[in-house]
Amino acid sequence: MSEVGKPLGKDLVGLEGLSADQLRMILDTAEPFKEISERRIKKVPVLRGKTIVNLFFEASTRTRISFEFAEKRLSADTVNISSTGSSVAKGETLVDTARNLEAMRIDMVVIRHGASGAARFLAERIPSNVINAGDGWHEHPTQGLLDLLTIRDRMGRIEGLRVCIVGDIKHSRVARSNIYGLRALGAEVAVCGPRTLLPPAPEELGCRVFSRVEEAIEWADVLNVLRLQLERMQAGYVPSLREYNRIWGVSTARLEAAPRDILVLHPGPMNRGVEIDSDVADGPHSVILNQVTNGVAVRMAVLYLLAGGQPERAEAAKEGGEA
Amino acid sequence: MSESDVRRAVARMAREIVERNGGTDGLVLMGIHRRGVQIADMVRREIREAEGVEVPTGSIDITLYRDDLEVIGPRPIVGGSNLPAAGIDGKVVVLVDDVAYTGRTTKAALNEVGDWGRPRRIVLCVLIDRGGRELPIQPDITGREVQVPEGQHVEVLVPEHDGRLGVDLVEKGAESS
């Protein structure tokens, strides 16, 4: 997937296919970037002069703002485009939109799109770096990375941990990126949710399956609780929100029955009282706000690593760049 | 340079820093990653022995302030930056590095310090000045000036990274950093 000598290649479309070394490099690079957001002047000049377009065809608050902070703290120039109020609403195709942006000389595109595969489709057609900010049911790699970073921060490692993803796995790009990333770094991964919301063959992704959330909690070190998208209920996948909460909801009572201290993640936005109870979300098990903080650092790391130029010229530059 | 040569040079640099400043009031040492950090730490210990004062010491990693990311590609950010708790506003900041060469590292460090705060004065202190400047930046305090023959390279060795203290001239291409 990555070209030889380039740490990540041109694009970040997904975590599938990334090696453990590549994932660790991104997480290690994110560490020093955390500190920049704690400074009085939250800005370093490393991407000065780069132009980044945030192309969001789906609604997003957290991811878009997080990317925008990451870009601005690295001194890039950013433009935000959303599908409403742009020529996309007039029927322009994705490639035409991107080609027009390229004609204005941009360097990177961050894309969120409702269709699985949209990020790869774009990456193969334009020379700019493309970062997937979520495409349909496929992947949301930077969310996966920030989850990995948050787990590593708290647990000190990822290898050997038992992580269970709870909720709507089938329609979740967050679940997929988590599964690829966690498995590459040596964690055991399980999924837990109503049969109707599990992928047809979770075993093929290397996951155990728990049909009861109590069993998952007994087994796991970490729970990643996914949002129940309300449209799923309307489509008949689950009978009612109350019933979902009663059977699948992560509550303090269930966590207290666990044999060990469990870390609880949630990618947001939360439906309090549906997939997660308020006292869990705000309680000692939760690292939900750490995830948000880490999201900026991880995105800075990805932008930084993708922005680097040709390593074949590195030797020549080092001669002149020494001290 | 042998280990004792380096120690003597560092001791003299420490004395010169204190002398120029008229004491240790307001001094802050900032080592530049990587090997400037260890040199700064040695300077700090020398000042503590001579003056009995612990000078606040921090470190900076200028990776994100380099002007050549395009050319060299992304490099690992080795240490991050570390500011002394009291900050640098109104202080006399002594930038400490192992080798002064093109001046580009120093320029990047000056830019970064400028983003951290507004020191009263910034002083540049290096163990080795090997000439070859590409920018109008000169050290204020130098351990030793070295003429480097064509095709050779100065390498400062510190125990933390290299297992011993010293300065070597090595053939180009053989250097480790």
Short mmCIF file of C-alpha atoms in Angstrom, two decimals:
data_model
loop_
_atom_site.label_atom_id
_atom_site.label_comp_id
_atom_site.label_asym_id
_atom_site.label_seq_id
_atom_site.Cartn_x
_atom_site.Cartn_y
_atom_site.Cartn_z
CA MET A 1 0.00 0.00 0.00
CA SER A 2 2.74 2.47 0.81
CA GLU A 3 5.53 3.29 -1.60
CA VAL A 4 9.01 2.30 -0.61
CA GLY A 5 10.78 5.00 1.38
CA LYS A 6 7.66 7.06 1.94
CA PRO A 7 6.33 6.57 5.41
CA LEU A 8 2.66 6.45 4.42
CA GLY A 9 2.48 6.90 0.66
CA LYS A 10 0.39 9.65 -0.91
CA ASP A 11 -2.94 9.11 0.82
CA LEU A 12 -4.62 7.83 3.95
CA VAL A 13 -7.71 6.01 2.72
CA GLY A 14 -7.98 3.45 5.49
CA LEU A 15 -6.12 1.53 8.16
CA GLU A 16 -6.58 -1.73 6.25
CA GLY A 17 -3.20 -2.77 4.95
CA LEU A 18 -1.13 -0.47 7.14
CA SER A 19 1.65 -2.28 8.96
CA ALA A 20 2.16 -2.24 12.71
CA ASP A 21 5.27 -0.10 12.15
CA GLN A 22 3.33 2.45 10.12
CA LEU A 23 0.60 2.65 12.74
CA ARG A 24 3.13 3.02 15.54
CA MET A 25 4.93 5.74 13.60
CA ILE A 26 1.70 7.74 13.30
CA LEU A 27 0.93 7.31 17.02
CA ASP A 28 4.50 8.20 18.03
CA THR A 29 4.43 11.28 15.81
CA ALA A 30 1.15 12.34 17.44
CA GLU A 31 2.79 12.41 20.90
CA PRO A 32 4.82 15.64 20.47
CA PHE A 33 1.88 17.23 18.63
CA LYS A 34 -0.26 16.97 21.76
CA GLU A 35 1.96 19.51 23.46
CA ILE A 36 1.51 22.14 20.71
CA SER A 37 -2.20 22.43 21.54
CA GLU A 38 -1.24 23.24 25.17
CA ARG A 39 0.95 26.20 24.17
CA ARG A 40 -0.06 29.81 24.42
CA ILE A 41 0.63 30.22 20.71
CA LYS A 42 -0.89 27.02 19.35
CA LYS A 43 0.88 27.07 16.02
CA VAL A 44 4.01 25.77 14.36
CA PRO A 45 5.04 26.72 10.83
CA VAL A 46 5.62 23.26 9.38
CA LEU A 47 2.84 23.34 6.73
CA ARG A 48 3.17 27.02 5.92
CA GLY A 49 2.09 27.67 2.34
CA LYS A 50 0.17 24.39 1.95
CA THR A 51 -3.45 24.66 0.91
CA ILE A 52 -5.86 22.07 2.25
CA VAL A 53 -9.48 21.65 1.18
CA ASN A 54 -11.93 20.06 3.57
CA LEU A 55 -14.54 18.55 1.30
CA PHE A 56 -17.48 17.45 3.43
CA PHE A 57 -20.38 15.84 1.62
CA GLU A 58 -21.93 14.70 4.90
CA ALA A 59 -22.72 16.55 8.07
CA SER A 60 -19.92 16.55 10.61
CA THR A 61 -19.00 18.76 13.53
CA ARG A 62 -16.28 17.03 15.49
CA THR A 63 -14.28 15.60 12.61
CA ARG A 64 -14.40 18.72 10.48
CA ILE A 65 -13.47 21.06 13.33
CA SER A 66 -10.76 18.68 14.50
CA PHE A 67 -9.19 18.57 11.04
CA GLU A 68 -9.47 22.31 10.78
CA PHE A 69 -7.73 22.86 14.12
CA ALA A 70 -5.02 20.39 13.13
CA GLU A 71 -4.47 22.15 9.80
CA LYS A 72 -4.43 25.62 11.35
CA ARG A 73 -2.06 24.62 14.15
CA LEU A 74 0.38 23.45 11.47
CA SER A 75 -0.04 26.81 9.65
CA ALA A 76 -1.73 25.43 6.52
CA ASP A 77 -4.31 27.50 4.65
CA THR A 78 -7.70 25.83 4.71
CA VAL A 79 -10.92 26.01 2.75
CA ASN A 80 -14.12 24.27 3.83
CA ILE A 81 -16.64 23.05 1.33
CA SER A 82 -19.88 21.38 2.28
CA SER A 83 -22.35 19.85 -0.12
CA THR A 84 -25.10 22.32 0.64
CA GLY A 85 -24.42 25.77 -0.69
CA SER A 86 -21.79 24.61 -3.20
CA SER A 87 -21.87 23.50 -6.80
CA VAL A 88 -22.21 19.93 -5.53
CA ALA A 89 -25.83 20.80 -4.84
CA LYS A 90 -26.10 21.77 -8.51
CA GLY A 91 -25.20 18.24 -9.61
CA GLU A 92 -21.46 18.48 -10.18
CA THR A 93 -19.65 15.13 -9.94
CA LEU A 94 -17.05 14.42 -7.28
CA VAL A 95 -14.22 14.27 -9.81
CA ASP A 96 -15.23 17.52 -11.45
CA THR A 97 -15.35 19.25 -8.09
CA ALA A 98 -11.89 17.93 -7.22
CA ARG A 99 -10.40 18.79 -10.62
CA ASN A 100 -11.69 22.33 -10.32
CA LEU A 101 -10.09 22.60 -6.90
CA GLU A 102 -6.84 21.24 -8.28
CA ALA A 103 -6.93 23.87 -11.01
CA MET A 104 -6.70 26.40 -8.17
CA ARG A 105 -3.50 24.68 -6.96
CA ILE A 106 -4.22 22.84 -3.76
CA ASP A 107 -2.03 20.37 -1.90
CA MET A 108 -4.37 18.16 0.09
CA VAL A 109 -8.01 17.13 0.24
CA VAL A 110 -9.76 15.87 3.34
CA ILE A 111 -12.93 14.13 2.21
CA ARG A 112 -16.06 12.94 4.00
CA HIS A 113 -18.56 11.21 1.74
CA GLY A 114 -21.62 9.03 2.09
CA ALA A 115 -20.43 6.49 -0.48
CA SER A 116 -18.04 3.72 0.54
CA GLY A 117 -14.92 3.98 -1.60
CA ALA A 118 -15.28 7.68 -2.40
CA ALA A 119 -11.90 8.53 -0.83
CA ARG A 120 -10.00 5.88 -2.80
CA PHE A 121 -11.85 6.88 -5.98
CA LEU A 122 -10.68 10.46 -5.52
CA ALA A 123 -7.14 9.50 -4.45
CA GLU A 124 -6.63 7.57 -7.67
CA ARG A 125 -7.69 10.50 -9.79
CA ILE A 126 -5.92 13.55 -8.39
CA PRO A 127 -2.26 14.15 -7.57
CA SER A 128 -3.00 15.89 -4.24
CA ASN A 129 -2.78 13.96 -0.98
CA VAL A 130 -6.18 12.60 0.00
CA ILE A 131 -7.22 11.88 3.58
CA ASN A 132 -10.38 9.92 4.22
CA ALA A 133 -12.51 11.56 6.90
CA GLY A 134 -15.15 8.84 6.65
CA ASP A 135 -16.63 7.22 3.56
CA GLY A 136 -19.95 5.43 3.85
CA TRP A 137 -19.64 2.13 5.71
CA HIS A 138 -16.02 1.69 4.69
CA GLU A 139 -13.46 3.39 6.96
CA HIS A 140 -12.79 6.41 9.14
CA PRO A 141 -9.04 6.00 9.60
CA THR A 142 -8.29 9.07 11.72
CA GLN A 143 -11.04 8.05 14.16
CA GLY A 144 -9.46 4.60 14.35
CA LEU A 145 -6.07 6.18 15.03
CA LEU A 146 -7.32 8.47 17.77
CA ASP A 147 -9.00 5.50 19.42
CA LEU A 148 -5.71 3.60 19.27
CA LEU A 149 -3.83 6.57 20.74
CA THR A 150 -6.36 6.98 23.55
CA ILE A 151 -6.22 3.29 24.44
CA ARG A 152 -2.41 3.31 24.36
CA ASP A 153 -2.31 6.44 26.56
CA ARG A 154 -4.41 4.82 29.26
CA MET A 155 -3.37 1.17 29.08
CA GLY A 156 0.27 1.72 28.11
CA ARG A 157 0.02 -0.76 25.25
CA ILE A 158 -2.32 -2.21 22.65
CA GLU A 159 -0.80 -5.60 22.10
CA GLY A 160 -2.63 -8.34 23.97
CA LEU A 161 -5.56 -6.12 25.03
CA ARG A 162 -9.11 -7.31 24.59
CA VAL A 163 -11.24 -4.70 22.88
CA CYS A 164 -14.94 -5.13 22.20
CA ILE A 165 -16.83 -2.87 19.84
CA VAL A 166 -20.47 -2.61 20.86
CA GLY A 167 -23.40 -1.53 18.71
CA ASP A 168 -24.09 -1.13 15.03
CA ILE A 169 -21.02 -2.79 13.54
CA LYS A 170 -22.52 -3.41 10.14
CA HIS A 171 -22.98 0.21 9.13
CA SER A 172 -19.97 1.53 11.01
CA ARG A 173 -16.84 2.83 9.36
CA VAL A 174 -15.47 3.51 12.85
CA ALA A 175 -15.79 -0.19 13.68
CA ARG A 176 -13.95 -1.24 10.54
CA SER A 177 -11.03 1.15 11.08
CA ASN A 178 -10.83 0.07 14.71
CA ILE A 179 -10.78 -3.61 13.79
CA TYR A 180 -7.98 -3.21 11.22
CA GLY A 181 -5.86 -0.97 13.44
CA LEU A 182 -6.31 -2.94 16.65
CA ARG A 183 -5.63 -6.28 14.99
CA ALA A 184 -2.50 -4.97 13.24
CA LEU A 185 -1.17 -3.87 16.63
CA GLY A 186 -1.88 -7.21 18.23
CA ALA A 187 -5.09 -6.65 20.18
CA GLU A 188 -7.85 -9.23 20.38
CA VAL A 189 -11.03 -7.77 18.96
CA ALA A 190 -14.65 -8.71 19.51
CA VAL A 191 -17.91 -7.26 18.35
CA CYS A 192 -21.21 -7.23 20.17
CA GLY A 193 -24.61 -6.08 19.01
CA PRO A 194 -27.98 -7.18 17.70
CA ARG A 195 -27.66 -9.80 14.96
CA THR A 196 -29.33 -7.44 12.54
CA LEU A 197 -26.52 -4.91 13.03
CA LEU A 198 -23.56 -7.29 12.78
CA PRO A 199 -21.75 -7.81 9.47
CA PRO A 200 -22.61 -11.11 7.77
CA ALA A 201 -19.29 -12.75 8.71
CA PRO A 202 -17.51 -10.99 11.59
CA GLU A 203 -15.13 -13.95 11.92
CA GLU A 204 -13.64 -13.03 8.55
CA LEU A 205 -12.50 -9.73 10.06
CA GLY A 206 -10.82 -11.74 12.81
CA CYS A 207 -13.39 -10.86 15.47
CA ARG A 208 -15.09 -12.86 18.17
CA VAL A 209 -18.79 -12.28 18.50
CA PHE A 210 -20.69 -11.75 21.72
CA SER A 211 -24.44 -11.77 21.56
CA ARG A 212 -24.87 -10.42 25.10
CA VAL A 213 -23.28 -7.20 26.30
CA GLU A 214 -22.75 -8.74 29.77
CA GLU A 215 -20.50 -11.39 28.25
CA ALA A 216 -18.58 -8.75 26.32
CA ILE A 217 -18.03 -6.75 29.50
CA GLU A 218 -16.83 -9.82 31.35
CA TRP A 219 -14.29 -10.53 28.60
CA ALA A 220 -13.03 -7.06 27.64
CA ASP A 221 -10.39 -4.59 28.83
CA VAL A 222 -11.77 -1.87 26.59
CA LEU A 223 -15.27 -1.17 25.23
CA ASN A 224 -15.72 1.02 22.18
CA VAL A 225 -19.42 1.92 22.24
CA LEU A 226 -20.83 3.04 18.91
CA ARG A 227 -23.69 5.42 18.34
CA LEU A 228 -27.02 3.86 17.42
CA GLN A 229 -28.02 5.85 14.39
CA LEU A 230 -31.65 6.68 14.81
CA GLU A 231 -32.47 5.95 11.20
CA ARG A 232 -31.56 2.31 11.90
CA MET A 233 -34.52 2.05 14.18
CA GLN A 234 -36.82 3.49 11.56
CA ALA A 235 -35.45 0.93 9.08
CA GLY A 236 -36.52 -1.84 11.43
CA TYR A 237 -33.11 -3.12 12.56
CA VAL A 238 -33.99 -2.62 16.23
CA PRO A 239 -37.45 -2.61 17.75
CA SER A 240 -37.17 0.51 19.94
CA LEU A 241 -34.63 2.74 21.60
CA ARG A 242 -35.81 1.70 25.05
CA GLU A 243 -35.44 -1.94 24.24
CA TYR A 244 -32.00 -1.33 22.71
CA ASN A 245 -30.90 0.40 25.90
CA ARG A 246 -32.30 -2.34 28.10
CA ILE A 247 -30.45 -5.10 26.20
CA TRP A 248 -27.33 -3.42 24.76
CA GLY A 249 -26.89 -0.21 26.75
CA VAL A 250 -23.63 0.24 28.67
CA SER A 251 -24.63 1.12 32.21
CA THR A 252 -22.75 1.57 35.48
CA ALA A 253 -24.43 -1.50 36.92
CA ARG A 254 -23.14 -3.64 34.07
CA LEU A 255 -19.62 -2.18 34.31
CA GLU A 256 -19.51 -2.74 38.06
CA ALA A 257 -20.18 -6.42 37.53
CA ALA A 258 -17.00 -6.65 35.41
CA PRO A 259 -13.98 -8.50 36.80
CA ARG A 260 -11.62 -5.60 35.97
CA ASP A 261 -11.61 -1.85 35.35
CA ILE A 262 -12.89 -1.27 31.87
CA LEU A 263 -12.02 1.65 29.65
CA VAL A 264 -15.01 3.06 27.75
CA LEU A 265 -14.65 4.87 24.43
CA HIS A 266 -17.34 6.43 22.27
CA PRO A 267 -16.69 8.19 18.96
CA GLY A 268 -19.58 10.64 19.46
CA PRO A 269 -22.06 12.08 19.06
CA MET A 270 -23.60 10.17 21.97
CA ASN A 271 -27.22 9.21 22.42
CA ARG A 272 -27.27 9.37 26.19
CA GLY A 273 -29.60 6.79 27.60
CA VAL A 274 -29.56 4.68 24.44
CA GLU A 275 -26.20 3.00 23.78
CA ILE A 276 -24.51 4.59 26.79
CA ASP A 277 -25.89 5.84 30.09
CA SER A 278 -25.06 9.35 31.24
CA ASP A 279 -23.30 8.24 34.41
CA VAL A 280 -20.96 6.05 32.34
CA ALA A 281 -20.27 8.78 29.79
CA ASP A 282 -19.35 11.23 32.55
CA GLY A 283 -17.87 8.67 34.91
CA PRO A 284 -14.39 7.37 35.70
CA HIS A 285 -14.40 4.66 33.00
CA SER A 286 -14.94 7.14 30.21
CA VAL A 287 -12.14 8.61 28.07
CA ILE A 288 -14.52 10.20 25.61
CA LEU A 289 -13.13 13.72 25.91
CA ASN A 290 -9.53 12.42 25.78
CA GLN A 291 -10.49 10.94 22.43
CA VAL A 292 -11.51 14.37 21.18
CA THR A 293 -8.27 15.95 22.39
CA ASN A 294 -6.20 13.17 20.84
CA GLY A 295 -8.10 13.56 17.57
CA VAL A 296 -6.40 16.88 16.88
CA ALA A 297 -2.92 15.47 17.62
CA VAL A 298 -3.43 12.38 15.47
CA ARG A 299 -4.69 14.44 12.56
CA MET A 300 -1.71 16.79 12.88
CA ALA A 301 0.56 13.73 12.71
CA VAL A 302 -1.16 12.38 9.59
CA LEU A 303 -1.04 15.76 7.84
CA TYR A 304 2.62 16.15 8.75
CA LEU A 305 3.60 12.69 7.54
CA LEU A 306 1.69 12.96 4.25
CA ALA A 307 3.04 16.45 3.53
CA GLY A 308 6.68 15.40 3.43
CA GLY A 309 8.43 15.59 0.11
CA GLN A 310 10.77 13.29 -1.77
CA PRO A 311 13.03 11.26 0.52
CA GLU A 312 15.41 10.53 -2.37
CA ARG A 313 16.56 14.11 -2.01
CA ALA A 314 17.00 13.77 1.72
CA GLU A 315 20.73 13.02 1.73
CA ALA A 316 21.59 16.09 -0.31
CA ALA A 317 19.48 18.26 1.96
CA LYS A 318 20.96 16.91 5.16
CA GLU A 319 24.42 18.08 4.12
CA GLY A 320 23.20 21.64 4.03
CA GLY A 321 20.70 21.30 6.81
CA GLU A 322 23.10 20.22 9.55
CA ALA A 323 23.25 22.58 12.53
CA MET B 1 38.68 16.46 21.40
CA SER B 2 38.95 14.11 24.32
CA GLU B 3 36.49 13.87 27.15
CA SER B 4 38.57 16.17 29.39
CA ASP B 5 38.92 18.70 26.53
CA VAL B 6 35.15 18.80 26.26
CA ARG B 7 34.69 19.13 30.02
CA ARG B 8 37.17 22.02 30.18
CA ALA B 9 35.47 23.74 27.24
CA VAL B 10 32.04 23.34 28.86
CA ALA B 11 33.35 24.68 32.19
CA ARG B 12 34.70 27.76 30.42
CA MET B 13 31.42 28.24 28.51
CA ALA B 14 29.52 28.08 31.80
CA ARG B 15 31.79 30.70 33.38
CA GLU B 16 31.43 32.95 30.34
CA ILE B 17 27.64 32.70 30.42
CA VAL B 18 27.51 33.75 34.07
CA GLU B 19 30.11 36.49 33.55
CA ARG B 20 28.31 38.02 30.57
CA ASN B 21 25.05 38.02 32.46
CA GLY B 22 26.62 39.47 35.61
CA GLY B 23 25.42 36.50 37.70
CA THR B 24 22.74 33.88 37.27
CA ASP B 25 19.65 36.09 37.69
CA GLY B 26 17.12 35.63 34.92
CA LEU B 27 19.17 32.98 33.10
CA VAL B 28 17.40 30.16 31.25
CA LEU B 29 19.26 27.44 29.36
CA MET B 30 17.59 25.90 26.31
CA GLY B 31 19.29 22.92 24.69
CA ILE B 32 18.56 22.26 21.02
CA HIS B 33 17.74 18.61 20.20
CA ARG B 34 19.44 16.30 20.07
CA ARG B 35 22.93 16.79 21.43
CA GLY B 36 22.47 20.39 22.50
CA VAL B 37 20.25 19.02 25.27
CA GLN B 38 23.11 17.13 26.88
CA ILE B 39 25.54 20.02 26.44
CA ALA B 40 23.01 22.35 28.11
CA ASP B 41 22.70 19.90 30.97
CA MET B 42 26.49 19.84 31.42
CA VAL B 43 26.54 23.65 31.43
CA ARG B 44 23.77 23.63 34.06
CA ARG B 45 25.78 21.31 36.32
CA GLU B 46 28.92 23.44 35.92
CA ILE B 47 27.00 26.57 36.93
CA ARG B 48 25.52 24.74 39.92
CA GLU B 49 28.98 23.71 41.11
CA ALA B 50 30.53 27.14 40.60
CA GLU B 51 27.64 29.32 41.79
CA GLY B 52 25.46 27.01 43.83
CA VAL B 53 22.45 28.01 41.74
CA GLU B 54 20.14 25.75 39.71
CA VAL B 55 19.51 27.53 36.41
CA PRO B 56 16.13 26.59 34.83
CA THR B 57 16.83 24.42 31.81
CA GLY B 58 14.58 23.40 28.94
CA SER B 59 14.90 21.93 25.50
CA ILE B 60 13.59 22.63 22.02
CA ASP B 61 13.05 20.41 19.03
CA ILE B 62 13.11 22.56 15.89
CA THR B 63 11.84 19.87 13.50
CA LEU B 64 8.54 21.68 12.93
CA TYR B 65 10.34 24.97 12.33
CA ARG B 66 12.73 23.75 9.63
CA ASP B 67 12.45 25.38 6.21
CA ASP B 68 13.26 22.20 4.31
CA LEU B 69 10.42 19.70 4.98
CA GLU B 70 9.73 19.64 1.24
CA VAL B 71 13.28 18.56 0.53
CA ILE B 72 14.07 16.16 3.33
CA GLY B 73 10.66 14.63 3.89
CA PRO B 74 9.08 14.22 7.28
CA ARG B 75 11.48 13.35 10.04
CA PRO B 76 10.67 12.00 13.45
CA ILE B 77 10.12 14.60 16.09
CA VAL B 78 12.63 13.37 18.60
CA GLY B 79 11.87 15.08 21.80
CA GLY B 80 9.22 17.72 21.58
CA SER B 81 9.93 20.99 23.26
CA ASN B 82 10.13 21.52 26.96
CA LEU B 83 9.85 24.90 28.55
CA PRO B 84 11.01 25.61 32.10
CA ALA B 85 7.99 26.12 34.34
CA ALA B 86 8.71 29.82 34.90
CA GLY B 87 8.67 30.45 31.14
CA ILE B 88 11.02 32.66 29.16
CA ASP B 89 9.30 36.05 29.15
CA GLY B 90 11.76 38.74 30.24
CA LYS B 91 14.51 36.16 30.77
CA VAL B 92 17.97 35.84 29.26
CA VAL B 93 17.68 32.71 27.14
CA VAL B 94 20.90 30.87 26.35
CA LEU B 95 20.43 28.62 23.31
CA VAL B 96 22.86 25.73 23.60
CA ASP B 97 23.82 23.54 20.63
CA ASP B 98 26.62 21.12 19.88
CA VAL B 99 27.80 22.44 16.50
CA ALA B 100 27.37 25.79 14.74
CA TYR B 101 27.40 25.25 11.00
CA THR B 102 24.99 26.77 8.47
CA GLY B 103 23.01 28.76 11.03
CA ARG B 104 19.69 27.30 9.87
CA THR B 105 19.06 25.33 13.03
CA THR B 106 19.69 28.48 15.08
CA LYS B 107 17.34 30.50 12.91
CA ALA B 108 14.63 27.87 13.38
CA ALA B 109 15.27 27.87 17.15
CA LEU B 110 15.00 31.67 17.27
CA ASN B 111 11.65 31.45 15.47
CA GLU B 112 10.40 28.83 17.90
CA VAL B 113 11.54 30.76 20.97
CA GLY B 114 9.70 33.77 19.52
CA ASP B 115 6.50 31.75 19.49
CA TRP B 116 6.99 30.68 23.10
CA GLY B 117 7.41 34.16 24.51
CA ARG B 118 9.52 37.31 24.58
CA PRO B 119 12.88 36.91 26.28
CA ARG B 120 14.84 39.99 27.31
CA ARG B 121 17.84 38.72 25.39
CA ILE B 122 18.86 35.57 23.51
CA VAL B 123 22.45 34.34 23.56
CA LEU B 124 23.86 31.56 21.36
CA CYS B 125 26.34 29.17 22.92
CA VAL B 126 27.92 26.25 21.00
CA LEU B 127 30.52 23.65 21.83
CA ILE B 128 32.03 23.60 18.32
CA ASP B 129 32.02 26.32 15.67
CA ARG B 130 32.96 24.74 12.36
CA GLY B 131 32.26 27.77 10.13
CA GLY B 132 30.33 27.42 6.86
CA ARG B 133 27.51 29.81 7.76
CA GLU B 134 24.72 30.37 5.25
CA LEU B 135 22.97 32.99 7.37
CA PRO B 136 24.23 36.02 9.30
CA ILE B 137 24.07 34.25 12.67
CA GLN B 138 27.14 33.93 14.92
CA PRO B 139 27.61 32.27 18.30
CA ASP B 140 28.27 34.51 21.30
CA ILE B 141 30.07 31.84 23.29
CA THR B 142 32.09 29.07 21.64
CA GLY B 143 33.85 26.07 23.15
CA ARG B 144 36.26 25.63 20.28
CA GLU B 145 36.61 26.71 16.66
CA VAL B 146 37.41 23.85 14.32
CA GLN B 147 38.67 23.85 10.73
CA VAL B 148 36.98 20.97 8.96
CA PRO B 149 38.86 19.56 5.95
CA GLU B 150 36.97 18.95 2.71
CA GLY B 151 34.97 15.73 2.85
CA GLN B 152 34.95 15.54 6.64
CA HIS B 153 32.35 16.21 9.26
CA VAL B 154 32.31 17.11 12.96
CA GLU B 155 30.63 14.68 15.30
CA VAL B 156 29.94 15.56 18.91
CA LEU B 157 29.54 12.44 21.03
CA VAL B 158 27.60 12.42 24.29
CA PRO B 159 27.30 9.51 26.72
CA GLU B 160 23.48 9.38 26.45
CA HIS B 161 23.52 8.65 22.71
CA ASP B 162 27.05 7.56 21.87
CA GLY B 163 28.38 5.92 25.01
CA ARG B 164 31.18 8.46 25.53
CA LEU B 165 31.94 12.17 25.59
CA GLY B 166 34.16 13.69 22.91
CA VAL B 167 34.39 15.35 19.50
CA ASP B 168 35.57 13.51 16.37
CA LEU B 169 36.25 14.43 12.79
CA VAL B 170 34.78 11.71 10.60
CA GLU B 171 34.58 11.05 6.87
CA LYS B 172 31.36 12.30 5.31
CA GLY B 173 28.79 9.58 4.84
CA ALA B 174 30.01 7.83 7.98
CA GLU B 175 28.16 10.17 10.34
CA SER B 176 25.26 8.82 12.31
CA SER B 177 23.02 11.86 12.54
#
